[in-house]
CSV table of C-alpha atoms in Angstrom, one decimal:
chain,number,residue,atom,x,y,z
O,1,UNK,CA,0.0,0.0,0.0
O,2,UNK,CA,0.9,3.6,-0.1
O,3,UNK,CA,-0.1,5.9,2.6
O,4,UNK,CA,0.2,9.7,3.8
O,5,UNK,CA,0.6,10.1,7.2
O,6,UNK,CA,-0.7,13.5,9.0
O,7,UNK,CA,0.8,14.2,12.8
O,8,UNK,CA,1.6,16.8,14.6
O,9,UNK,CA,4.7,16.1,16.6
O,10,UNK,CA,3.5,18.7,19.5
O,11,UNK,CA,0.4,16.9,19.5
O,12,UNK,CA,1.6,13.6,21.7
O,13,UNK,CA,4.4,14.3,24.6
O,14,UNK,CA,7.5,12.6,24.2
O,15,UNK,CA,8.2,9.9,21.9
O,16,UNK,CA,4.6,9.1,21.7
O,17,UNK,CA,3.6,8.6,18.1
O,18,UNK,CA,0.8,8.2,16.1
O,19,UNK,CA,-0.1,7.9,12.2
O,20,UNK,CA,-2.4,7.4,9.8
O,21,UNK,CA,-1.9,5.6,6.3
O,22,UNK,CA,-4.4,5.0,3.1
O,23,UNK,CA,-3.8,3.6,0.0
O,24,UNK,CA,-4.6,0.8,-2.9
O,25,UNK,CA,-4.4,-2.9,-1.8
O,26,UNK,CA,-3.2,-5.6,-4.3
O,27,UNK,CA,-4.3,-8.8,-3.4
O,28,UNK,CA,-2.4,-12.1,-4.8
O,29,UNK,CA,-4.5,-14.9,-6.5
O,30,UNK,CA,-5.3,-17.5,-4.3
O,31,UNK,CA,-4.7,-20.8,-5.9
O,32,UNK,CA,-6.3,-24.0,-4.1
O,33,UNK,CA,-3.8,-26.5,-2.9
O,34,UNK,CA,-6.0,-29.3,-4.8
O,35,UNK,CA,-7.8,-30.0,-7.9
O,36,UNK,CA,-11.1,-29.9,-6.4
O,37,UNK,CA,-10.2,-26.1,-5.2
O,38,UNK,CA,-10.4,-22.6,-7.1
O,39,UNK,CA,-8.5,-20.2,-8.6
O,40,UNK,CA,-9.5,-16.4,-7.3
O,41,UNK,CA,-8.6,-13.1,-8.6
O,42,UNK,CA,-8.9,-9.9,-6.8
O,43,UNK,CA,-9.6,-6.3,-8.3
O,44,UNK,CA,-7.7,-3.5,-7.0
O,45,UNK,CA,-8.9,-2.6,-3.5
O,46,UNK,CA,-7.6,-0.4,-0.5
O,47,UNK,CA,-5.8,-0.3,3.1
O,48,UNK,CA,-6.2,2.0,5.9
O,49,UNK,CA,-4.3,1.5,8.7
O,50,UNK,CA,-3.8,3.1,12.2
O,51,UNK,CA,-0.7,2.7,14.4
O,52,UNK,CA,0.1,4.3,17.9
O,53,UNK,CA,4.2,4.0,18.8
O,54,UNK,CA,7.0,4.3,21.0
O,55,UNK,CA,10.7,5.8,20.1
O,56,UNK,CA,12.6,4.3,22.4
O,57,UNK,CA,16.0,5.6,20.7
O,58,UNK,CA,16.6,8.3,17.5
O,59,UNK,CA,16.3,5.4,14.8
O,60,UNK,CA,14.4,2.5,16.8
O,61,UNK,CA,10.5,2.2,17.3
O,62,UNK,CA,7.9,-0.6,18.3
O,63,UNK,CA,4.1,-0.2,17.6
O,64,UNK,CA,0.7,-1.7,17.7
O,65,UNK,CA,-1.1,-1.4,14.3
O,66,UNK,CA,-4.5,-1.9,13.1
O,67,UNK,CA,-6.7,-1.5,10.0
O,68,UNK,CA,-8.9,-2.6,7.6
O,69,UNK,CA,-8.1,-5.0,4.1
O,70,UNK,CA,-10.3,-4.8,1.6
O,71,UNK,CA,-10.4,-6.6,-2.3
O,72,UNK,CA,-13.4,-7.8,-4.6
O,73,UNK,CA,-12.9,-11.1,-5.9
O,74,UNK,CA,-12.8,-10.4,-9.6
O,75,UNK,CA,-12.7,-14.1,-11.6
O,76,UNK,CA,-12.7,-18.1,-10.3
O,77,UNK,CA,-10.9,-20.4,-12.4
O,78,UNK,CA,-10.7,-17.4,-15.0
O,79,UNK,CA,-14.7,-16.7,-15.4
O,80,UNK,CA,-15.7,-13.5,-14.6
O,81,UNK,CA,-17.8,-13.9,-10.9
O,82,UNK,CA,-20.3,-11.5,-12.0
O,83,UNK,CA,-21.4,-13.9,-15.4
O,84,UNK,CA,-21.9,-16.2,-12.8
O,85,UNK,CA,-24.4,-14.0,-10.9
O,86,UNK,CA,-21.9,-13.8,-7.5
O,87,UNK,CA,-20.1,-11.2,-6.3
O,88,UNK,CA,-17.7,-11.7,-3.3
O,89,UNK,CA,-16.1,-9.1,-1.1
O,90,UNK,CA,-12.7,-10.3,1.3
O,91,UNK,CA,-11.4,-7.8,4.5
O,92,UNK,CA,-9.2,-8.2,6.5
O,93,UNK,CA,-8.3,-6.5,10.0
O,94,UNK,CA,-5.0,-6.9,11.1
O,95,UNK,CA,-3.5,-6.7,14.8
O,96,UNK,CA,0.1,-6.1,14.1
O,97,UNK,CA,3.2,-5.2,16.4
O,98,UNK,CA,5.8,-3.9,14.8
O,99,UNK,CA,9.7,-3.1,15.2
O,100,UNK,CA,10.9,0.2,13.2
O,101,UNK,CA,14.2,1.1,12.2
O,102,UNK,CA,14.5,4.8,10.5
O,103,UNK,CA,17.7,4.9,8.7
O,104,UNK,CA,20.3,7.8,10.0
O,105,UNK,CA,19.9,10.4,7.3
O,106,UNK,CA,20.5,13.8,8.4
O,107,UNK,CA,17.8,16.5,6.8
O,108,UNK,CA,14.2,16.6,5.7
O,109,UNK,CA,14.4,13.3,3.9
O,110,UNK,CA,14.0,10.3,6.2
O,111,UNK,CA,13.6,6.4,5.2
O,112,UNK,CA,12.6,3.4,7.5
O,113,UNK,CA,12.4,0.0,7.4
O,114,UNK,CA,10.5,-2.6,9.4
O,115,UNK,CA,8.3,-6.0,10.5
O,116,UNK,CA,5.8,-7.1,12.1
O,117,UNK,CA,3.6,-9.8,13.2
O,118,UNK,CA,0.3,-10.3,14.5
O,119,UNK,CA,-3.4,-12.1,14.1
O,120,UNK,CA,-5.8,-11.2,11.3
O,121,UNK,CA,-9.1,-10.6,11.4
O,122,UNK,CA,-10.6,-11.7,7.7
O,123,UNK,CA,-14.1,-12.2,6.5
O,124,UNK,CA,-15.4,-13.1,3.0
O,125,UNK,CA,-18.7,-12.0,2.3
O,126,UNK,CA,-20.8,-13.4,-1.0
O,127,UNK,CA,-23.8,-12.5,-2.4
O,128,UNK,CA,-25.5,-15.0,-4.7
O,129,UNK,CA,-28.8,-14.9,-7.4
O,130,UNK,CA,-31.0,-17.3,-5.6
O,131,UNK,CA,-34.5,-17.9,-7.0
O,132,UNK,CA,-35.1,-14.6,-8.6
O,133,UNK,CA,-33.6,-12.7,-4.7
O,134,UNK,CA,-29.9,-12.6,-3.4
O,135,UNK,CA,-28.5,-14.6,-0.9
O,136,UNK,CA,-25.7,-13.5,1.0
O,137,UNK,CA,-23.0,-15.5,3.5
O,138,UNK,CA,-20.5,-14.7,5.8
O,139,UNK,CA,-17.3,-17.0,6.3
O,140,UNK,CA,-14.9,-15.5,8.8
O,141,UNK,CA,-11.9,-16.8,10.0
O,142,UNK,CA,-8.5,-16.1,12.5
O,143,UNK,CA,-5.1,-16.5,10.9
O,144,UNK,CA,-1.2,-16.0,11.9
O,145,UNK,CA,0.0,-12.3,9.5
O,146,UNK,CA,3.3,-11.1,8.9
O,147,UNK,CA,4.6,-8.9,6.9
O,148,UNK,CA,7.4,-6.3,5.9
O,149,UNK,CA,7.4,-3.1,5.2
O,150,UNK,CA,9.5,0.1,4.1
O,151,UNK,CA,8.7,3.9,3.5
O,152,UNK,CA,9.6,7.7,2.7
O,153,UNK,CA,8.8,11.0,4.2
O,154,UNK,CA,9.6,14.5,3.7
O,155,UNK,CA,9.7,17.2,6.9
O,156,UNK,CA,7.9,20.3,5.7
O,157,UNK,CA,8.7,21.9,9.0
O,158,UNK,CA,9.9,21.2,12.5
O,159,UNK,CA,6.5,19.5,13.3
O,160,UNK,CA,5.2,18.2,10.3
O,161,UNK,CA,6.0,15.2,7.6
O,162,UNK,CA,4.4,13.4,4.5
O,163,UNK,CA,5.7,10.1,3.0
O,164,UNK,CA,5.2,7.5,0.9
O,165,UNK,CA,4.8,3.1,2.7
O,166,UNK,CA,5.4,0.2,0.5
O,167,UNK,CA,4.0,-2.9,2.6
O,168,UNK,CA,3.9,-6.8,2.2
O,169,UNK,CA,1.9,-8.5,4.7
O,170,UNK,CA,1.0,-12.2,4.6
O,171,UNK,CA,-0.9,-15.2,6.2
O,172,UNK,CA,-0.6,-18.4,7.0
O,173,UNK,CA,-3.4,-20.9,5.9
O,174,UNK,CA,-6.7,-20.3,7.2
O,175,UNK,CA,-9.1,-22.9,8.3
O,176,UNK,CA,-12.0,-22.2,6.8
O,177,UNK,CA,-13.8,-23.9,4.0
O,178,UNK,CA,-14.9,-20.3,2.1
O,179,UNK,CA,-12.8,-19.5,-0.1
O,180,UNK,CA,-11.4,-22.6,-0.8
O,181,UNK,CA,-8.2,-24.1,1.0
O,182,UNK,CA,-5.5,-22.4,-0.1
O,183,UNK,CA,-1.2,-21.8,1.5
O,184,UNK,CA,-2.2,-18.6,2.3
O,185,UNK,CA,-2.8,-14.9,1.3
O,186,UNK,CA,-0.3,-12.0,-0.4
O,187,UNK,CA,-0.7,-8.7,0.2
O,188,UNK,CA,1.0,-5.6,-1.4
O,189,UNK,CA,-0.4,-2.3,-0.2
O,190,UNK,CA,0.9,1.3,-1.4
O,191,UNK,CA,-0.2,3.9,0.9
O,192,UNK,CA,-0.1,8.1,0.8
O,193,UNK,CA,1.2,8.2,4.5
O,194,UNK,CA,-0.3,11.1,7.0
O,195,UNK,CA,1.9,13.8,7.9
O,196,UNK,CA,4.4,12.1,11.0
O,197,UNK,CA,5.9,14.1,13.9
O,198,UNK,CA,9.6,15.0,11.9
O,199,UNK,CA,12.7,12.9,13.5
O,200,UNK,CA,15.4,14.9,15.4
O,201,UNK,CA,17.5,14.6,12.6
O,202,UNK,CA,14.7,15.9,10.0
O,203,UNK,CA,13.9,18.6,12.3
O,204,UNK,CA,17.7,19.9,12.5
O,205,UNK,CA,17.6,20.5,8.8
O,206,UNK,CA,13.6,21.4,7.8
O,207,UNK,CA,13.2,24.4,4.8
C-alpha cells in the first residue's frame, strides 16, 4: 500500500507517536492446494491502517497497528464472478506489532524500514442470485500475519511530515472452508502516509 501520514509532533508528549496511512491494496491470487479447489482473482482494493508508537532511541521504534483489508474477488478459475451472478467481497483487520528502524539520514528526507507480526481478522462475504432474490454468507476466519514493510517522508517543518509506505503483509493458511483451502494470502499495499511528527534529525535541517 501507499499511505500519507498526518501528525503533529506537539500533539503527543514525548516519543509518543501516532499515524495514519491509506492507499490501494493488491491482493495475490489465491490458488487452491487441490484439484477440487479454485482459482480467485482480486480487483484492486484499498488499506487504511492506524498505528500508535514508542521511540525508544533516535532510529528505533515498536508499535501496535490496526486497520482494515479490503479486495473484490474479480474471476474463479478465469470466469468472470459476476457472469456467474456472485459477487464476493474479502477484509481483512490486522493486529500487528511492529519493530521500526529509520535509517540515519540527516535533513528533511528520512527512510525506514521494518516488520511485524500479529493475528488477522478476515471475513469473506458473498452474495448469490438465488430464485429470482440474493443470498448473501459470511465465512470468517483467525489466521497468523506477517509482513514487511518500508517507507519515505519528507519534513515540511519542525513539526510536520508526508511520505510514501510500500508494505507486504501475509498469512498463513486459514481454516475455513470459504474461499477454498489455499497456502495462504499475499498482500502488497501502497499507501499516501499522514503527515508524521519530523525525527530529530529531520527537524535539525527542515526548509
Amino acid at each position: 500500500s501507499t499511505a500519507v501520514s498526518l501528525v503533529r509532533a506537539g500533539d503527543f508528549p514525548g516519543p509518543v507517536e501516532m499515524r495514519f496511512t491509506a492507499g490501494a491494496s493488491f491482493q495475490r491470487d489465491m490458488t487452491g492446494k487441490d484439484a477440487s479447489s479454485a482459482n480467485l482473482s482480486f480487483n484492486t482494493g484499498f488499506r487504511l491502517d492506524t498505528a500508535v508508537g514508542y521511540r525508544f532511541a533516535e532510529s528505533w521504534s515498536v508499535e501496535f497497528e490496526t486497520g482494515l483489508i479490503y479486495n473484490s474477488i474479480s474471476k474463479k478459475d478465469g470466469v468472470p464472478l459476476s457472469s456467474l451472478g456472485i459477487s464476493a467481497d474479502l477484509y481483512s483487520s490486522p493486529l500487528l506489532a511492529n519493530v521500526v528502524y529509520r535509517l540515519p539520514f540527516r535533513g528533511p528526507f528520512s527512510a525506514c524500514v521494518g516488520v511485524g507480526i500479529g493475528g488477522v481478522f478476515t471475513t469473506l462475504a458473498t452474495d448469490s442470485s438465488y430464485y429470482g432474490g440474493t443470498l448473501t454468507t459470511y465465512d470468517s476466519d483467525f489466521t497468523f500475519v506477517y509482513q514487511a514493510f518500508l517507507g519515505a517522508s519528507y519534513a515540511v517543518n519542525q513539526h510536520w511530515s508526508f511520505g510514501v509506505a510500500d508494505k507486504f503483509p501475509g498469512t498463513t493458511q486459514p481454516t475455513s472452508t470459504s474461499p477454498p483451502t489455499h497456502p495462504g494470502s499475499m498482500t502488497h499495499a501502497i499507501l499516501p502516509t499522514p503527515p508524521s511528527p519530523s525525527t530529530p534529525a529531520q527537524a535539525d535541517r527542515t526548509p
